[in-house]
Structure formats: C-alpha cells, structure tokens
mmCIF file of C-alpha atoms in Angstrom:
data_model
loop_
_atom_site.group_PDB
_atom_site.id
_atom_site.type_symbol
_atom_site.label_atom_id
_atom_site.label_comp_id
_atom_site.label_asym_id
_atom_site.label_seq_id
_atom_site.Cartn_x
_atom_site.Cartn_y
_atom_site.Cartn_z
ATOM 1 C CA MET A 6 28.693 -95.420 -1.989
ATOM 2 C CA THR A 7 32.067 -95.204 -0.192
ATOM 3 C CA ASP A 8 34.299 -98.154 -1.080
ATOM 4 C CA MET A 9 37.240 -98.248 1.321
ATOM 5 C CA THR A 10 38.749 -101.213 -0.524
ATOM 6 C CA ILE A 11 39.727 -98.916 -3.396
ATOM 7 C CA LYS A 12 43.010 -97.253 -2.507
ATOM 8 C CA PRO A 13 44.100 -94.702 -5.108
ATOM 9 C CA LYS A 14 47.708 -93.568 -5.263
ATOM 10 C CA VAL A 15 47.805 -89.903 -4.271
ATOM 11 C CA THR A 16 50.775 -87.687 -5.141
ATOM 12 C CA GLY A 17 50.895 -84.199 -3.647
ATOM 13 C CA PHE A 18 52.538 -81.144 -5.216
ATOM 14 C CA PHE A 19 53.239 -78.360 -2.725
ATOM 15 C CA ASP A 20 53.303 -74.751 -3.919
ATOM 16 C CA ALA A 21 55.335 -72.790 -1.382
ATOM 17 C CA ALA A 22 54.218 -69.408 -2.745
ATOM 18 C CA THR A 23 50.581 -70.054 -1.754
ATOM 19 C CA ASN A 24 50.903 -72.989 0.669
ATOM 20 C CA THR A 25 48.636 -74.964 -1.650
ATOM 21 C CA ILE A 26 48.780 -78.702 -2.208
ATOM 22 C CA SER A 27 47.608 -79.999 -5.589
ATOM 23 C CA TYR A 28 47.094 -83.694 -6.217
ATOM 24 C CA VAL A 29 47.349 -86.331 -8.898
ATOM 25 C CA VAL A 30 44.979 -89.144 -7.897
ATOM 26 C CA GLN A 31 45.509 -92.439 -9.737
ATOM 27 C CA ASP A 32 42.902 -95.150 -10.187
ATOM 28 C CA PRO A 33 44.639 -98.276 -8.798
ATOM 29 C CA ALA A 34 43.135 -100.451 -11.546
ATOM 30 C CA SER A 35 44.086 -98.373 -14.587
ATOM 31 C CA LYS A 36 46.282 -95.552 -15.848
ATOM 32 C CA ALA A 37 43.528 -92.988 -15.382
ATOM 33 C CA CYS A 38 43.885 -90.116 -12.937
ATOM 34 C CA ALA A 39 42.292 -86.921 -11.674
ATOM 35 C CA ILE A 40 44.064 -83.660 -10.888
ATOM 36 C CA VAL A 41 42.735 -81.760 -7.870
ATOM 37 C CA ASP A 42 43.227 -78.012 -7.197
ATOM 38 C CA SER A 43 46.042 -77.144 -9.590
ATOM 39 C CA VAL A 44 47.986 -73.873 -9.309
ATOM 40 C CA MET A 45 48.927 -71.246 -11.875
ATOM 41 C CA ASP A 46 51.885 -69.097 -10.818
ATOM 42 C CA ILE A 47 51.605 -65.319 -10.625
ATOM 43 C CA ASP A 48 54.073 -62.587 -9.781
ATOM 44 C CA TYR A 49 51.374 -60.157 -8.726
ATOM 45 C CA ALA A 50 53.642 -57.118 -8.407
ATOM 46 C CA ALA A 51 54.954 -57.651 -11.931
ATOM 47 C CA GLY A 52 51.636 -58.828 -13.416
ATOM 48 C CA ARG A 53 53.380 -61.926 -14.759
ATOM 49 C CA ILE A 54 51.758 -65.342 -15.217
ATOM 50 C CA THR A 55 53.893 -68.516 -15.412
ATOM 51 C CA TYR A 56 53.216 -72.244 -15.207
ATOM 52 C CA ASP A 57 56.080 -73.951 -13.354
ATOM 53 C CA HIS A 58 53.773 -75.700 -10.871
ATOM 54 C CA ALA A 59 51.389 -76.897 -13.573
ATOM 55 C CA ASP A 60 54.261 -77.997 -15.790
ATOM 56 C CA ALA A 61 55.599 -80.193 -12.969
ATOM 57 C CA MET A 62 52.213 -81.917 -12.745
ATOM 58 C CA ILE A 63 52.017 -82.321 -16.516
ATOM 59 C CA ALA A 64 55.483 -83.878 -16.553
ATOM 60 C CA PHE A 65 54.516 -86.284 -13.762
ATOM 61 C CA VAL A 66 51.408 -87.412 -15.639
ATOM 62 C CA ARG A 67 53.341 -87.943 -18.859
ATOM 63 C CA ASP A 68 56.319 -89.627 -17.192
ATOM 64 C CA ASN A 69 53.981 -92.142 -15.555
ATOM 65 C CA GLY A 70 51.937 -92.805 -18.688
ATOM 66 C CA LEU A 71 48.719 -91.530 -17.095
ATOM 67 C CA THR A 72 45.596 -90.139 -18.720
ATOM 68 C CA VAL A 73 43.618 -87.326 -17.099
ATOM 69 C CA ASP A 74 39.884 -87.928 -16.805
ATOM 70 C CA TRP A 75 39.046 -85.006 -14.511
ATOM 71 C CA LEU A 76 40.427 -81.675 -13.317
ATOM 72 C CA ILE A 77 38.632 -81.048 -10.039
ATOM 73 C CA GLU A 78 38.253 -77.694 -8.299
ATOM 74 C CA THR A 79 37.089 -78.182 -4.718
ATOM 75 C CA HIS A 80 35.895 -74.544 -4.677
ATOM 76 C CA VAL A 81 36.633 -71.070 -6.039
ATOM 77 C CA HIS A 82 39.976 -70.439 -4.384
ATOM 78 C CA ALA A 83 40.771 -66.988 -2.998
ATOM 79 C CA ASP A 84 44.484 -67.582 -2.432
ATOM 80 C CA HIS A 85 45.767 -69.078 -5.677
ATOM 81 C CA LEU A 86 44.921 -69.135 -9.359
ATOM 82 C CA SER A 87 43.753 -72.348 -11.011
ATOM 83 C CA ALA A 88 45.775 -73.835 -13.867
ATOM 84 C CA ALA A 89 42.984 -76.211 -14.918
ATOM 85 C CA PRO A 90 42.502 -74.874 -18.489
ATOM 86 C CA TYR A 91 46.268 -74.832 -19.087
ATOM 87 C CA ILE A 92 46.578 -78.460 -17.965
ATOM 88 C CA GLN A 93 43.447 -79.415 -19.902
ATOM 89 C CA THR A 94 44.993 -78.054 -23.104
ATOM 90 C CA ALA A 95 48.056 -80.231 -22.525
ATOM 91 C CA LEU A 96 46.460 -83.398 -21.160
ATOM 92 C CA GLY A 97 42.702 -83.327 -21.734
ATOM 93 C CA GLY A 98 40.123 -84.146 -19.072
ATOM 94 C CA LYS A 99 36.968 -82.365 -17.908
ATOM 95 C CA ILE A 100 36.935 -79.460 -15.451
ATOM 96 C CA GLY A 101 34.410 -79.839 -12.624
ATOM 97 C CA ILE A 102 33.249 -77.695 -9.689
ATOM 98 C CA GLY A 103 30.214 -77.460 -7.391
ATOM 99 C CA ARG A 104 26.984 -76.105 -8.891
ATOM 100 C CA ASN A 105 26.913 -73.175 -6.486
ATOM 101 C CA ILE A 106 29.735 -71.651 -8.506
ATOM 102 C CA THR A 107 26.863 -69.659 -10.001
ATOM 103 C CA MET A 108 26.303 -67.945 -6.632
ATOM 104 C CA VAL A 109 29.995 -67.069 -6.436
ATOM 105 C CA GLN A 110 29.962 -65.785 -10.014
ATOM 106 C CA ASP A 111 26.941 -63.606 -9.296
ATOM 107 C CA THR A 112 28.484 -62.134 -6.149
ATOM 108 C CA PHE A 113 31.926 -61.430 -7.547
ATOM 109 C CA GLY A 114 30.721 -60.557 -11.031
ATOM 110 C CA LYS A 115 29.111 -57.540 -9.360
ATOM 111 C CA ILE A 116 32.112 -56.770 -7.149
ATOM 112 C CA PHE A 117 34.425 -56.754 -10.170
ATOM 113 C CA ASN A 118 31.860 -54.965 -12.379
ATOM 114 C CA GLU A 119 32.176 -57.630 -15.058
ATOM 115 C CA GLY A 120 29.164 -56.590 -17.116
ATOM 116 C CA THR A 121 26.682 -58.735 -18.981
ATOM 117 C CA GLU A 122 29.325 -60.437 -21.140
ATOM 118 C CA PHE A 123 30.523 -62.398 -18.098
ATOM 119 C CA GLN A 124 28.399 -65.540 -17.907
ATOM 120 C CA ARG A 125 27.166 -66.356 -14.411
ATOM 121 C CA ASP A 126 25.759 -69.800 -15.255
ATOM 122 C CA GLY A 127 28.864 -71.930 -14.647
ATOM 123 C CA SER A 128 29.280 -72.531 -18.376
ATOM 124 C CA GLN A 129 33.052 -71.986 -18.070
ATOM 125 C CA PHE A 130 33.218 -75.475 -16.517
ATOM 126 C CA ASP A 131 32.547 -78.856 -18.111
ATOM 127 C CA ARG A 132 30.543 -80.203 -15.167
ATOM 128 C CA LEU A 133 28.708 -78.653 -12.237
ATOM 129 C CA PHE A 134 28.384 -81.132 -9.382
ATOM 130 C CA ASP A 135 25.299 -81.431 -7.203
ATOM 131 C CA ASP A 136 25.442 -83.010 -3.759
ATOM 132 C CA GLY A 137 25.855 -86.757 -4.124
ATOM 133 C CA ASP A 138 26.790 -86.704 -7.801
ATOM 134 C CA THR A 139 29.161 -89.429 -8.983
ATOM 135 C CA TYR A 140 31.732 -89.552 -11.766
ATOM 136 C CA THR A 141 34.420 -91.994 -12.798
ATOM 137 C CA VAL A 142 38.202 -91.893 -12.904
ATOM 138 C CA GLY A 143 39.120 -94.978 -14.877
ATOM 139 C CA THR A 144 37.311 -97.816 -13.079
ATOM 140 C CA MET A 145 36.946 -95.830 -9.847
ATOM 141 C CA THR A 146 33.575 -94.313 -8.977
ATOM 142 C CA CYS A 147 33.982 -91.000 -7.176
ATOM 143 C CA GLU A 148 31.452 -88.906 -5.276
ATOM 144 C CA ALA A 149 31.099 -85.168 -4.704
ATOM 145 C CA ILE A 150 29.405 -84.008 -1.516
ATOM 146 C CA HIS A 151 28.411 -80.416 -0.821
ATOM 147 C CA THR A 152 30.357 -78.990 2.131
ATOM 148 C CA PRO A 153 29.643 -75.234 2.189
ATOM 149 C CA GLY A 154 30.658 -72.733 4.843
ATOM 150 C CA HIS A 155 34.010 -71.502 3.592
ATOM 151 C CA THR A 156 32.277 -70.702 0.274
ATOM 152 C CA PRO A 157 28.826 -71.673 -1.061
ATOM 153 C CA ALA A 158 30.382 -73.848 -3.781
ATOM 154 C CA CYS A 159 32.723 -75.983 -1.634
ATOM 155 C CA MET A 160 32.629 -79.709 -2.369
ATOM 156 C CA THR A 161 34.493 -82.628 -0.833
ATOM 157 C CA HIS A 162 35.496 -85.259 -3.390
ATOM 158 C CA ILE A 163 35.639 -88.891 -2.275
ATOM 159 C CA MET A 164 37.768 -91.248 -4.358
ATOM 160 C CA GLY A 165 37.958 -94.698 -2.810
ATOM 161 C CA ASP A 166 39.526 -94.386 0.648
ATOM 162 C CA ALA A 167 40.687 -90.810 -0.042
ATOM 163 C CA ALA A 168 38.717 -87.594 0.404
ATOM 164 C CA PHE A 169 39.814 -84.168 -0.820
ATOM 165 C CA VAL A 170 38.316 -81.607 1.518
ATOM 166 C CA GLY A 171 39.417 -78.312 -0.045
ATOM 167 C CA ASP A 172 39.492 -75.613 2.640
ATOM 168 C CA THR A 173 36.787 -77.159 4.826
ATOM 169 C CA LEU A 174 39.411 -78.624 7.156
ATOM 170 C CA PHE A 175 43.108 -78.142 7.809
ATOM 171 C CA MET A 176 45.452 -80.566 9.535
ATOM 172 C CA PRO A 177 44.408 -81.202 13.166
ATOM 173 C CA ASP A 178 46.808 -78.566 14.512
ATOM 174 C CA GLY A 179 45.628 -76.072 11.859
ATOM 175 C CA GLY A 180 41.915 -76.217 12.597
ATOM 176 C CA SER A 181 39.529 -75.030 9.912
ATOM 177 C CA ALA A 182 39.176 -72.483 7.133
ATOM 178 C CA ARG A 183 37.783 -68.994 7.529
ATOM 179 C CA ALA A 184 34.072 -68.436 6.953
ATOM 180 C CA ASP A 185 33.901 -64.653 6.475
ATOM 181 C CA PHE A 186 34.071 -64.379 2.693
ATOM 182 C CA PRO A 187 30.846 -63.375 0.882
ATOM 183 C CA GLY A 188 28.554 -66.408 1.057
ATOM 184 C CA GLY A 189 30.544 -68.002 3.884
ATOM 185 C CA ASP A 190 28.895 -69.104 7.113
ATOM 186 C CA ALA A 191 30.555 -70.497 10.246
ATOM 187 C CA GLY A 192 27.512 -72.557 11.220
ATOM 188 C CA GLN A 193 27.375 -74.130 7.774
ATOM 189 C CA LEU A 194 31.098 -74.820 8.005
ATOM 190 C CA TYR A 195 30.611 -76.682 11.287
ATOM 191 C CA ASP A 196 27.827 -78.766 9.746
ATOM 192 C CA SER A 197 29.973 -79.535 6.709
ATOM 193 C CA ILE A 198 32.898 -80.593 8.891
ATOM 194 C CA GLN A 199 30.610 -82.939 10.800
ATOM 195 C CA ARG A 200 29.543 -84.443 7.498
ATOM 196 C CA VAL A 201 33.170 -85.077 6.538
ATOM 197 C CA LEU A 202 33.837 -86.548 9.981
ATOM 198 C CA SER A 203 30.900 -88.948 9.544
ATOM 199 C CA LEU A 204 32.943 -90.777 6.892
ATOM 200 C CA PRO A 205 34.744 -93.957 8.016
ATOM 201 C CA ASP A 206 37.438 -93.322 10.636
ATOM 202 C CA GLU A 207 40.157 -94.731 8.399
ATOM 203 C CA MET A 208 39.247 -92.476 5.453
ATOM 204 C CA ARG A 209 42.338 -90.580 4.316
ATOM 205 C CA LEU A 210 41.784 -86.819 4.221
ATOM 206 C CA PHE A 211 43.863 -84.580 1.969
ATOM 207 C CA MET A 212 44.131 -80.858 2.671
ATOM 208 C CA CYS A 213 44.244 -78.066 0.096
ATOM 209 C CA HIS A 214 46.533 -75.942 2.295
ATOM 210 C CA ASP A 215 49.027 -76.270 5.097
ATOM 211 C CA TYR A 216 51.008 -73.529 6.804
ATOM 212 C CA GLY A 217 53.265 -75.572 9.092
ATOM 213 C CA PRO A 218 51.887 -74.344 12.456
ATOM 214 C CA ASN A 219 54.448 -73.888 15.222
ATOM 215 C CA GLY A 220 57.299 -74.477 12.797
ATOM 216 C CA ARG A 221 56.528 -78.110 11.932
ATOM 217 C CA ASP A 222 57.165 -79.519 8.476
ATOM 218 C CA ILE A 223 54.448 -79.150 5.848
ATOM 219 C CA ALA A 224 51.889 -81.973 6.099
ATOM 220 C CA TYR A 225 48.685 -82.557 4.176
ATOM 221 C CA GLU A 226 47.397 -86.088 4.814
ATOM 222 C CA THR A 227 45.474 -87.174 7.893
ATOM 223 C CA THR A 228 42.419 -89.323 8.686
ATOM 224 C CA VAL A 229 38.875 -88.827 9.885
ATOM 225 C CA ALA A 230 39.803 -90.438 13.211
ATOM 226 C CA GLU A 231 42.744 -88.080 13.734
ATOM 227 C CA GLU A 232 40.652 -85.021 12.935
ATOM 228 C CA LYS A 233 37.850 -86.094 15.274
ATOM 229 C CA ALA A 234 40.269 -86.696 18.121
ATOM 230 C CA ASN A 235 42.673 -83.779 17.702
ATOM 231 C CA ASN A 236 41.394 -80.932 15.519
ATOM 232 C CA ILE A 237 41.922 -77.786 17.586
ATOM 233 C CA HIS A 238 38.763 -76.090 16.292
ATOM 234 C CA ILE A 239 36.431 -79.086 16.309
ATOM 235 C CA SER A 240 37.335 -81.731 18.871
ATOM 236 C CA GLY A 241 35.065 -81.410 21.896
ATOM 237 C CA LYS A 242 33.379 -78.252 20.539
ATOM 238 C CA THR A 243 29.660 -77.682 20.195
ATOM 239 C CA ARG A 244 28.306 -75.917 17.135
ATOM 240 C CA GLU A 245 27.811 -72.750 19.182
ATOM 241 C CA GLU A 246 31.363 -72.884 20.507
ATOM 242 C CA PHE A 247 32.782 -73.408 17.044
ATOM 243 C CA VAL A 248 30.818 -70.506 15.565
ATOM 244 C CA LYS A 249 32.014 -68.214 18.357
ATOM 245 C CA LEU A 250 35.639 -69.328 17.915
ATOM 246 C CA ARG A 251 35.540 -69.120 14.119
ATOM 247 C CA THR A 252 33.849 -65.716 14.066
ATOM 248 C CA ALA A 253 36.314 -64.216 16.549
ATOM 249 C CA ARG A 254 39.290 -65.621 14.658
ATOM 250 C CA ASP A 255 38.018 -64.459 11.270
ATOM 251 C CA ALA A 256 37.742 -60.885 12.578
ATOM 252 C CA THR A 257 41.534 -60.848 13.055
ATOM 253 C CA LEU A 258 42.464 -62.161 9.581
ATOM 254 C CA ALA A 259 43.682 -60.021 6.701
ATOM 255 C CA MET A 260 42.475 -60.639 3.162
ATOM 256 C CA PRO A 261 44.528 -63.288 1.314
ATOM 257 C CA ARG A 262 47.399 -61.741 -0.649
ATOM 258 C CA LEU A 263 46.116 -63.035 -3.998
ATOM 259 C CA ILE A 264 42.368 -62.745 -3.462
ATOM 260 C CA ILE A 265 41.849 -60.100 -6.146
ATOM 261 C CA PRO A 266 43.519 -61.930 -9.057
ATOM 262 C CA SER A 267 42.415 -65.351 -7.790
ATOM 263 C CA LEU A 268 38.705 -64.632 -7.760
ATOM 264 C CA GLN A 269 38.728 -62.946 -11.179
ATOM 265 C CA VAL A 270 40.475 -65.938 -12.733
ATOM 266 C CA ASN A 271 38.909 -68.796 -10.769
ATOM 267 C CA MET A 272 35.298 -67.710 -11.250
ATOM 268 C CA ARG A 273 36.096 -68.064 -14.976
ATOM 269 C CA GLY A 274 37.240 -71.646 -14.519
ATOM 270 C CA GLY A 275 40.913 -70.665 -14.537
ATOM 271 C CA GLU A 276 40.762 -68.531 -17.671
ATOM 272 C CA LEU A 277 42.301 -65.063 -17.646
ATOM 273 C CA PRO A 278 39.967 -62.087 -18.167
ATOM 274 C CA PRO A 279 39.273 -61.403 -21.852
ATOM 275 C CA PRO A 280 41.585 -58.988 -23.674
ATOM 276 C CA ASP A 281 40.741 -55.314 -23.920
ATOM 277 C CA GLU A 282 40.554 -53.346 -27.174
ATOM 278 C CA ASP A 283 44.352 -53.181 -27.247
ATOM 279 C CA GLY A 284 44.653 -56.975 -27.039
ATOM 280 C CA LYS A 285 46.059 -56.936 -23.500
ATOM 281 C CA ARG A 286 44.503 -58.573 -20.451
ATOM 282 C CA TYR A 287 43.938 -56.715 -17.209
ATOM 283 C CA LEU A 288 42.958 -57.509 -13.639
ATOM 284 C CA LYS A 289 40.725 -55.085 -11.773
ATOM 285 C CA VAL A 290 41.179 -53.831 -8.223
ATOM 286 C CA PRO A 291 37.767 -52.966 -6.738
ATOM 287 C CA LEU A 292 38.379 -50.158 -4.253
ATOM 288 C CA ASN A 293 36.679 -50.802 -0.907
ATOM 289 C CA GLY A 294 34.833 -53.688 -2.513
ATOM 290 C CA LEU A 295 35.976 -56.589 -0.342
#
C-alpha cells in the first residue's frame, strides 16, 4: 500500500498557544490537498472564540490555488479545539476521524452530561475510518491505520512518503504522548508505536505537537529511522520498560489547560455546543469528573 515514490508537499502551521502543528498536505500531481489537525483559537478565560490560525490556513490554500479534499483529525484532541467545520464552510472537503470516536463520545458524553440529544454514533463526521481504510487526495491514495493508546480513536494517516502520527509519537527528544486519559493504555501505545516504526525507515513522520525540549527550536518533522534510533521513550526499551516509564511519567502530569473546552467541541467534530434557550452557547465544567 505504501508508495514511497509519492512525495507530497507538506506545509506546517505552528500554533504557539497550544504547541500544535497543523498541516496542508498537497498531492504532488494535482492541486488537491488535505488539511490535518486544524486549530480553532480560544481565549478560555474570556470565553472568546476566534479563527486566526484557521484563517491563515484558508489564505494559504486560496493563495496557492488548492482544493481541499479532506480535513483529517488524527484523534479527539484534548489540548486544542478543531477548526475543521469552519474551514469546511470556507473551502469544502470531508471531515474524517477514526471509527472509535464513538467510544470517546460515549465516555465524554457521560462526563459532560450531554443527554440523549448528543449523538454518540460519529454522525458529526463525514467519514469514520477503520484500520487499513484508504481515501484519495487528488491522485494520491492515502491510508489510515489504527494506532490507539493515547486515545481509542487515534489513527496515523499515511500519504505517500509522509505519515501524520497525531500524538502517538513526539520528536525523538520528546518521547511519546501520555496514555492516562479515559480509554488510553500504555501497552497499546507501545504496540502502536511499533506499528508506526515498522514503516520504511525513510518515511517522513510529522508530529501534532512539539514543546521544544531543553530550549531547542520547535521541530515537527523526523523519520522512522531517527525515531527508532533516538526516541528517548522507545529506543532500546522493551514493552514492559516502556509501560513502566510511561505510567510513572503520566502520574506526574497535570491535565491539559484546554481539556474541558477541547473535548466538548472535538467530540462534536469541531462544532460548538448547541445554543441554550437564550440563544447563547455554553461550555460545561464537570466538577471532579476528570
């Protein structure tokens, strides 16, 4: 399935507020593209939503004469809000996520007491990907592989010689993502990482986040070979050693700053919660629920 001769142009957009990297991925043989893991801006303290990050991506697509075939969510993010519906309204394209979004919706629908009107069947998305599913961006055939562990719905998306790993991996000096959210599992995460690292050594890997460890500049592109050789959580580690390391590290981590608004929005495919009787939209804070 993997065709390393196809080399899409990948443009990253770094959001400093959430340390998220979003991508425009261009089919090298056409003007078609996919957008991966877009960001909607929020001033949480003020309850204010804006779209500067998304608008920059929209402008890039328009300035380069591109058409959007897909808006890909690698998983239900807990640290930023998706702008996929906003971008879809401006540029078109289909919104896709892993089929296990339904598990995430069930879990967090209960935590946020969403009631029966909140659909837990993934119908907020245009496509639910199963492991091994393919789709096309222009002439480029892409593949989604299931890589759970951080969340049950995590998928890695392979587009030619580029793979978008979500939070499954960080840069080699950043290690791996946490596995202590509801539905997360450190052993599954290890297995998923091994699956990513079974791709060709020269496969380009693109991260969803980077935090500039030890003061280095932000970086978000590496390769399978570099991760295998140098990842501080994986290289030379057995599954048992990784699970022990990951579990101990997760116990020290605070909840992400934007987890409460992010989950409420992202489990809806990037849509804000529906308006109340007064026509205003609200986010809930579940006390002692996370």
